[in-house]
Amino acid sequence: MKAAKTIPSVLKYFLIVSVYLLLFVSLQNRRSKTLLATTAVDSSSDDIRIRPGYTNYDAYIQRQLNKTLNPKLRKIWTTRDWDRKINVFSKFFDELKRENLLSNSSKSLSIGARVGQEVEALKRVGVADAIGIDLVPFPPLVVKGDFHNQPFHNDTFDFEFSNVFDHALYPTKFVAEIERTLKPDGVCILHVALSRRGDKYSANDLYSIKPLSKLFRRSELVRVRKVDGFGLDTEVVFRKKKMIQRS
């Protein structure tokens, strides 16, 4: 009789384990489909193309870190390029201030800031509350953060700047995070390359601003102009739409 009672218990155990395994496999498949769907959405336009070769997100992150942690590049960024880039960025930001797209009171974020030249430039033109994010922190100017998943609350910043859009594996998520953390009526400035392709670490190639206008679903395009920004030739300005108050 005891053996007869044990058999149903064993069967019940295996049934429970089987159900959990099926649920786990189903969840993994769903995640994979979501990832593939995101990639498909991002690469669906002829005006933006996701570069092939990334087997998973970890491989993408590692490739970006290969550039960011390169000791020769970091030495150049903090020595020879330091003042030169700060001076150029300062001119960009001063002009944005004259256009009332940036002010001294703007809480500002630089996305993909590496060692923080953009952040230092913001501070030098009077924007004291400025911080950068990058996969590798560079305190006190840059904190650790993935631009596909910014480590900030909703509606945090008045101003966001980035010149690393071409490094986004998922442009949809990159822009969604900007619009999430940007305050209503806040301004986003992107420097992008349209006339030339990015370096070997770029994850996407942009051929017009049309994809950007579609990606910024909660913002209005303010203007587009040509710039000379370290290999990037176009400045695109978006302003996040104000929330409509319902009575």
mmCIF file with all atom_site columns, N, CA and C in Angstrom, residues 121-164:
data_model
loop_
_atom_site.group_PDB
_atom_site.id
_atom_site.type_symbol
_atom_site.label_atom_id
_atom_site.label_alt_id
_atom_site.label_comp_id
_atom_site.label_asym_id
_atom_site.label_entity_id
_atom_site.label_seq_id
_atom_site.pdbx_PDB_ins_code
_atom_site.Cartn_x
_atom_site.Cartn_y
_atom_site.Cartn_z
_atom_site.occupancy
_atom_site.B_iso_or_equiv
_atom_site.pdbx_formal_charge
_atom_site.auth_seq_id
_atom_site.auth_comp_id
_atom_site.auth_asym_id
_atom_site.auth_atom_id
_atom_site.pdbx_PDB_model_num
ATOM 1   N N  . ALA A 1 121 ? 32.041 71.012 -20.894 1.00 0.00 ? 121 ALA A N  1
ATOM 2   C CA . ALA A 1 121 ? 31.691 72.163 -21.733 1.00 0.00 ? 121 ALA A CA 1
ATOM 3   C C  . ALA A 1 121 ? 30.398 72.813 -21.250 1.00 0.00 ? 121 ALA A C  1
ATOM 4   N N  . LEU A 1 122 ? 29.413 72.011 -20.896 1.00 0.00 ? 122 LEU A N  1
ATOM 5   C CA . LEU A 1 122 ? 28.155 72.555 -20.365 1.00 0.00 ? 122 LEU A CA 1
ATOM 6   C C  . LEU A 1 122 ? 28.421 73.376 -19.103 1.00 0.00 ? 122 LEU A C  1
ATOM 7   N N  . LYS A 1 123 ? 29.244 72.844 -18.227 1.00 0.00 ? 123 LYS A N  1
ATOM 8   C CA . LYS A 1 123 ? 29.546 73.549 -16.982 1.00 0.00 ? 123 LYS A CA 1
ATOM 9   C C  . LYS A 1 123 ? 30.288 74.858 -17.262 1.00 0.00 ? 123 LYS A C  1
ATOM 10  N N  . ARG A 1 124 ? 31.177 74.855 -18.245 1.00 0.00 ? 124 ARG A N  1
ATOM 11  C CA . ARG A 1 124 ? 31.959 76.058 -18.546 1.00 0.00 ? 124 ARG A CA 1
ATOM 12  C C  . ARG A 1 124 ? 31.114 77.169 -19.163 1.00 0.00 ? 124 ARG A C  1
ATOM 13  N N  . VAL A 1 125 ? 30.003 76.802 -19.820 1.00 0.00 ? 125 VAL A N  1
ATOM 14  C CA . VAL A 1 125 ? 29.133 77.843 -20.378 1.00 0.00 ? 125 VAL A CA 1
ATOM 15  C C  . VAL A 1 125 ? 28.033 78.231 -19.393 1.00 0.00 ? 125 VAL A C  1
ATOM 16  N N  . GLY A 1 126 ? 28.117 77.703 -18.162 1.00 0.00 ? 126 GLY A N  1
ATOM 17  C CA . GLY A 1 126 ? 27.199 78.150 -17.116 1.00 0.00 ? 126 GLY A CA 1
ATOM 18  C C  . GLY A 1 126 ? 26.107 77.175 -16.730 1.00 0.00 ? 126 GLY A C  1
ATOM 19  N N  . VAL A 1 127 ? 26.060 76.001 -17.359 1.00 0.00 ? 127 VAL A N  1
ATOM 20  C CA . VAL A 1 127 ? 25.030 75.003 -17.025 1.00 0.00 ? 127 VAL A CA 1
ATOM 21  C C  . VAL A 1 127 ? 25.611 74.094 -15.943 1.00 0.00 ? 127 VAL A C  1
ATOM 22  N N  . ALA A 1 128 ? 25.379 74.462 -14.707 1.00 0.00 ? 128 ALA A N  1
ATOM 23  C CA . ALA A 1 128 ? 26.043 73.799 -13.582 1.00 0.00 ? 128 ALA A CA 1
ATOM 24  C C  . ALA A 1 128 ? 25.523 72.395 -13.321 1.00 0.00 ? 128 ALA A C  1
ATOM 25  N N  . ASP A 1 129 ? 24.209 72.196 -13.503 1.00 0.00 ? 129 ASP A N  1
ATOM 26  C CA . ASP A 1 129 ? 23.593 70.898 -13.191 1.00 0.00 ? 129 ASP A CA 1
ATOM 27  C C  . ASP A 1 129 ? 23.649 70.001 -14.431 1.00 0.00 ? 129 ASP A C  1
ATOM 28  N N  . ALA A 1 130 ? 24.833 69.456 -14.689 1.00 0.00 ? 130 ALA A N  1
ATOM 29  C CA . ALA A 1 130 ? 25.048 68.620 -15.874 1.00 0.00 ? 130 ALA A CA 1
ATOM 30  C C  . ALA A 1 130 ? 25.777 67.351 -15.475 1.00 0.00 ? 130 ALA A C  1
ATOM 31  N N  . ILE A 1 131 ? 25.386 66.232 -16.093 1.00 0.00 ? 131 ILE A N  1
ATOM 32  C CA . ILE A 1 131 ? 26.003 64.937 -15.829 1.00 0.00 ? 131 ILE A CA 1
ATOM 33  C C  . ILE A 1 131 ? 26.011 64.128 -17.123 1.00 0.00 ? 131 ILE A C  1
ATOM 34  N N  . GLY A 1 132 ? 26.915 63.171 -17.209 1.00 0.00 ? 132 GLY A N  1
ATOM 35  C CA . GLY A 1 132 ? 26.968 62.293 -18.373 1.00 0.00 ? 132 GLY A CA 1
ATOM 36  C C  . GLY A 1 132 ? 26.780 60.850 -17.959 1.00 0.00 ? 132 GLY A C  1
ATOM 37  N N  . ILE A 1 133 ? 26.382 60.012 -18.924 1.00 0.00 ? 133 ILE A N  1
ATOM 38  C CA . ILE A 1 133 ? 26.335 58.571 -18.665 1.00 0.00 ? 133 ILE A CA 1
ATOM 39  C C  . ILE A 1 133 ? 27.144 57.854 -19.749 1.00 0.00 ? 133 ILE A C  1
ATOM 40  N N  . ASP A 1 134 ? 27.753 56.750 -19.350 1.00 0.00 ? 134 ASP A N  1
ATOM 41  C CA . ASP A 1 134 ? 28.484 55.903 -20.279 1.00 0.00 ? 134 ASP A CA 1
ATOM 42  C C  . ASP A 1 134 ? 28.614 54.531 -19.626 1.00 0.00 ? 134 ASP A C  1
ATOM 43  N N  . LEU A 1 135 ? 28.946 53.525 -20.419 1.00 0.00 ? 135 LEU A N  1
ATOM 44  C CA . LEU A 1 135 ? 29.119 52.182 -19.877 1.00 0.00 ? 135 LEU A CA 1
ATOM 45  C C  . LEU A 1 135 ? 30.231 52.138 -18.838 1.00 0.00 ? 135 LEU A C  1
ATOM 46  N N  . VAL A 1 136 ? 31.223 53.020 -19.010 1.00 0.00 ? 136 VAL A N  1
ATOM 47  C CA . VAL A 1 136 ? 32.328 53.127 -18.051 1.00 0.00 ? 136 VAL A CA 1
ATOM 48  C C  . VAL A 1 136 ? 32.263 54.508 -17.411 1.00 0.00 ? 136 VAL A C  1
ATOM 49  N N  . PRO A 1 137 ? 32.121 54.587 -16.095 1.00 0.00 ? 137 PRO A N  1
ATOM 50  C CA . PRO A 1 137 ? 32.028 55.903 -15.446 1.00 0.00 ? 137 PRO A CA 1
ATOM 51  C C  . PRO A 1 137 ? 33.362 56.644 -15.479 1.00 0.00 ? 137 PRO A C  1
ATOM 52  N N  . PHE A 1 138 ? 33.265 57.963 -15.388 1.00 0.00 ? 138 PHE A N  1
ATOM 53  C CA . PHE A 1 138 ? 34.454 58.817 -15.293 1.00 0.00 ? 138 PHE A CA 1
ATOM 54  C C  . PHE A 1 138 ? 34.098 59.936 -14.311 1.00 0.00 ? 138 PHE A C  1
ATOM 55  N N  . PRO A 1 139 ? 34.132 59.615 -13.006 1.00 0.00 ? 139 PRO A N  1
ATOM 56  C CA . PRO A 1 139 ? 33.706 60.606 -12.005 1.00 0.00 ? 139 PRO A CA 1
ATOM 57  C C  . PRO A 1 139 ? 34.638 61.813 -11.972 1.00 0.00 ? 139 PRO A C  1
ATOM 58  N N  . PRO A 1 140 ? 34.084 62.986 -11.639 1.00 0.00 ? 140 PRO A N  1
ATOM 59  C CA . PRO A 1 140 ? 32.693 63.226 -11.244 1.00 0.00 ? 140 PRO A CA 1
ATOM 60  C C  . PRO A 1 140 ? 31.772 63.602 -12.418 1.00 0.00 ? 140 PRO A C  1
ATOM 61  N N  . LEU A 1 141 ? 32.298 63.584 -13.635 1.00 0.00 ? 141 LEU A N  1
ATOM 62  C CA . LEU A 1 141 ? 31.515 64.081 -14.768 1.00 0.00 ? 141 LEU A CA 1
ATOM 63  C C  . LEU A 1 141 ? 30.573 63.038 -15.355 1.00 0.00 ? 141 LEU A C  1
ATOM 64  N N  . VAL A 1 142 ? 30.952 61.772 -15.284 1.00 0.00 ? 142 VAL A N  1
ATOM 65  C CA . VAL A 1 142 ? 30.197 60.716 -15.963 1.00 0.00 ? 142 VAL A CA 1
ATOM 66  C C  . VAL A 1 142 ? 29.900 59.569 -15.005 1.00 0.00 ? 142 VAL A C  1
ATOM 67  N N  . VAL A 1 143 ? 28.623 59.176 -14.940 1.00 0.00 ? 143 VAL A N  1
ATOM 68  C CA . VAL A 1 143 ? 28.214 58.035 -14.136 1.00 0.00 ? 143 VAL A CA 1
ATOM 69  C C  . VAL A 1 143 ? 27.951 56.838 -15.049 1.00 0.00 ? 143 VAL A C  1
ATOM 70  N N  . LYS A 1 144 ? 27.933 55.659 -14.459 1.00 0.00 ? 144 LYS A N  1
ATOM 71  C CA . LYS A 1 144 ? 27.722 54.445 -15.230 1.00 0.00 ? 144 LYS A CA 1
ATOM 72  C C  . LYS A 1 144 ? 26.268 54.345 -15.664 1.00 0.00 ? 144 LYS A C  1
ATOM 73  N N  . GLY A 1 145 ? 26.047 54.022 -16.936 1.00 0.00 ? 145 GLY A N  1
ATOM 74  C CA . GLY A 1 145 ? 24.682 53.882 -17.422 1.00 0.00 ? 145 GLY A CA 1
ATOM 75  C C  . GLY A 1 145 ? 24.642 53.372 -18.844 1.00 0.00 ? 145 GLY A C  1
ATOM 76  N N  . ASP A 1 146 ? 23.610 52.617 -19.150 1.00 0.00 ? 146 ASP A N  1
ATOM 77  C CA . ASP A 1 146 ? 23.374 52.094 -20.500 1.00 0.00 ? 146 ASP A CA 1
ATOM 78  C C  . ASP A 1 146 ? 22.300 52.954 -21.139 1.00 0.00 ? 146 ASP A C  1
ATOM 79  N N  . PHE A 1 147 ? 22.578 53.550 -22.299 1.00 0.00 ? 147 PHE A N  1
ATOM 80  C CA . PHE A 1 147 ? 21.590 54.453 -22.893 1.00 0.00 ? 147 PHE A CA 1
ATOM 81  C C  . PHE A 1 147 ? 20.341 53.741 -23.403 1.00 0.00 ? 147 PHE A C  1
ATOM 82  N N  . HIS A 1 148 ? 20.377 52.410 -23.460 1.00 0.00 ? 148 HIS A N  1
ATOM 83  C CA . HIS A 1 148 ? 19.155 51.658 -23.770 1.00 0.00 ? 148 HIS A CA 1
ATOM 84  C C  . HIS A 1 148 ? 18.266 51.502 -22.537 1.00 0.00 ? 148 HIS A C  1
ATOM 85  N N  . ASN A 1 149 ? 18.805 51.838 -21.382 1.00 0.00 ? 149 ASN A N  1
ATOM 86  C CA . ASN A 1 149 ? 18.060 51.712 -20.121 1.00 0.00 ? 149 ASN A CA 1
ATOM 87  C C  . ASN A 1 149 ? 18.634 52.718 -19.132 1.00 0.00 ? 149 ASN A C  1
ATOM 88  N N  . GLN A 1 150 ? 18.316 53.982 -19.338 1.00 0.00 ? 150 GLN A N  1
ATOM 89  C CA . GLN A 1 150 ? 18.895 55.052 -18.518 1.00 0.00 ? 150 GLN A CA 1
ATOM 90  C C  . GLN A 1 150 ? 18.577 54.865 -17.025 1.00 0.00 ? 150 GLN A C  1
ATOM 91  N N  . PRO A 1 151 ? 19.548 55.123 -16.154 1.00 0.00 ? 151 PRO A N  1
ATOM 92  C CA . PRO A 1 151 ? 19.348 54.934 -14.710 1.00 0.00 ? 151 PRO A CA 1
ATOM 93  C C  . PRO A 1 151 ? 18.724 56.154 -14.032 1.00 0.00 ? 151 PRO A C  1
ATOM 94  N N  . PHE A 1 152 ? 17.703 56.734 -14.654 1.00 0.00 ? 152 PHE A N  1
ATOM 95  C CA . PHE A 1 152 ? 17.082 57.941 -14.114 1.00 0.00 ? 152 PHE A CA 1
ATOM 96  C C  . PHE A 1 152 ? 15.559 57.807 -14.122 1.00 0.00 ? 152 PHE A C  1
ATOM 97  N N  . HIS A 1 153 ? 14.919 58.620 -13.281 1.00 0.00 ? 153 HIS A N  1
ATOM 98  C CA . HIS A 1 153 ? 13.459 58.622 -13.202 1.00 0.00 ? 153 HIS A CA 1
ATOM 99  C C  . HIS A 1 153 ? 12.851 59.324 -14.409 1.00 0.00 ? 153 HIS A C  1
ATOM 100 N N  . ASN A 1 154 ? 11.580 59.116 -14.604 1.00 0.00 ? 154 ASN A N  1
ATOM 101 C CA . ASN A 1 154 ? 10.839 59.815 -15.662 1.00 0.00 ? 154 ASN A CA 1
ATOM 102 C C  . ASN A 1 154 ? 10.910 61.323 -15.443 1.00 0.00 ? 154 ASN A C  1
ATOM 103 N N  . ASP A 1 155 ? 10.909 62.071 -16.540 1.00 0.00 ? 155 ASP A N  1
ATOM 104 C CA . ASP A 1 155 ? 10.814 63.542 -16.490 1.00 0.00 ? 155 ASP A CA 1
ATOM 105 C C  . ASP A 1 155 ? 11.884 64.160 -15.587 1.00 0.00 ? 155 ASP A C  1
ATOM 106 N N  . THR A 1 156 ? 13.128 63.765 -15.806 1.00 0.00 ? 156 THR A N  1
ATOM 107 C CA . THR A 1 156 ? 14.230 64.247 -14.961 1.00 0.00 ? 156 THR A CA 1
ATOM 108 C C  . THR A 1 156 ? 14.942 65.452 -15.550 1.00 0.00 ? 156 THR A C  1
ATOM 109 N N  . PHE A 1 157 ? 15.155 65.463 -16.866 1.00 0.00 ? 157 PHE A N  1
ATOM 110 C CA . PHE A 1 157 ? 16.045 66.450 -17.477 1.00 0.00 ? 157 PHE A CA 1
ATOM 111 C C  . PHE A 1 157 ? 15.308 67.467 -18.354 1.00 0.00 ? 157 PHE A C  1
ATOM 112 N N  . ASP A 1 158 ? 15.890 68.677 -18.385 1.00 0.00 ? 158 ASP A N  1
ATOM 113 C CA . ASP A 1 158 ? 15.390 69.735 -19.279 1.00 0.00 ? 158 ASP A CA 1
ATOM 114 C C  . ASP A 1 158 ? 16.069 69.667 -20.643 1.00 0.00 ? 158 ASP A C  1
ATOM 115 N N  . PHE A 1 159 ? 17.255 69.054 -20.651 1.00 0.00 ? 159 PHE A N  1
ATOM 116 C CA . PHE A 1 159 ? 18.086 69.079 -21.861 1.00 0.00 ? 159 PHE A CA 1
ATOM 117 C C  . PHE A 1 159 ? 18.894 67.796 -21.932 1.00 0.00 ? 159 PHE A C  1
ATOM 118 N N  . GLU A 1 160 ? 18.888 67.148 -23.107 1.00 0.00 ? 160 GLU A N  1
ATOM 119 C CA . GLU A 1 160 ? 19.697 65.949 -23.314 1.00 0.00 ? 160 GLU A CA 1
ATOM 120 C C  . GLU A 1 160 ? 20.447 66.077 -24.636 1.00 0.00 ? 160 GLU A C  1
ATOM 121 N N  . PHE A 1 161 ? 21.717 65.719 -24.587 1.00 0.00 ? 161 PHE A N  1
ATOM 122 C CA . PHE A 1 161 ? 22.574 65.809 -25.772 1.00 0.00 ? 161 PHE A CA 1
ATOM 123 C C  . PHE A 1 161 ? 23.245 64.470 -26.020 1.00 0.00 ? 161 PHE A C  1
ATOM 124 N N  . SER A 1 162 ? 23.357 64.093 -27.303 1.00 0.00 ? 162 SER A N  1
ATOM 125 C CA . SER A 1 162 ? 24.106 62.882 -27.628 1.00 0.00 ? 162 SER A CA 1
ATOM 126 C C  . SER A 1 162 ? 24.701 62.964 -29.027 1.00 0.00 ? 162 SER A C  1
ATOM 127 N N  . ASN A 1 163 ? 25.904 62.450 -29.146 1.00 0.00 ? 163 ASN A N  1
ATOM 128 C CA . ASN A 1 163 ? 26.531 62.301 -30.459 1.00 0.00 ? 163 ASN A CA 1
ATOM 129 C C  . ASN A 1 163 ? 26.917 60.844 -30.701 1.00 0.00 ? 163 ASN A C  1
ATOM 130 N N  . VAL A 1 164 ? 26.185 59.922 -30.056 1.00 0.00 ? 164 VAL A N  1
ATOM 131 C CA . VAL A 1 164 ? 26.485 58.491 -30.197 1.00 0.00 ? 164 VAL A CA 1
ATOM 132 C C  . VAL A 1 164 ? 25.269 57.698 -30.667 1.00 0.00 ? 164 VAL A C  1
#
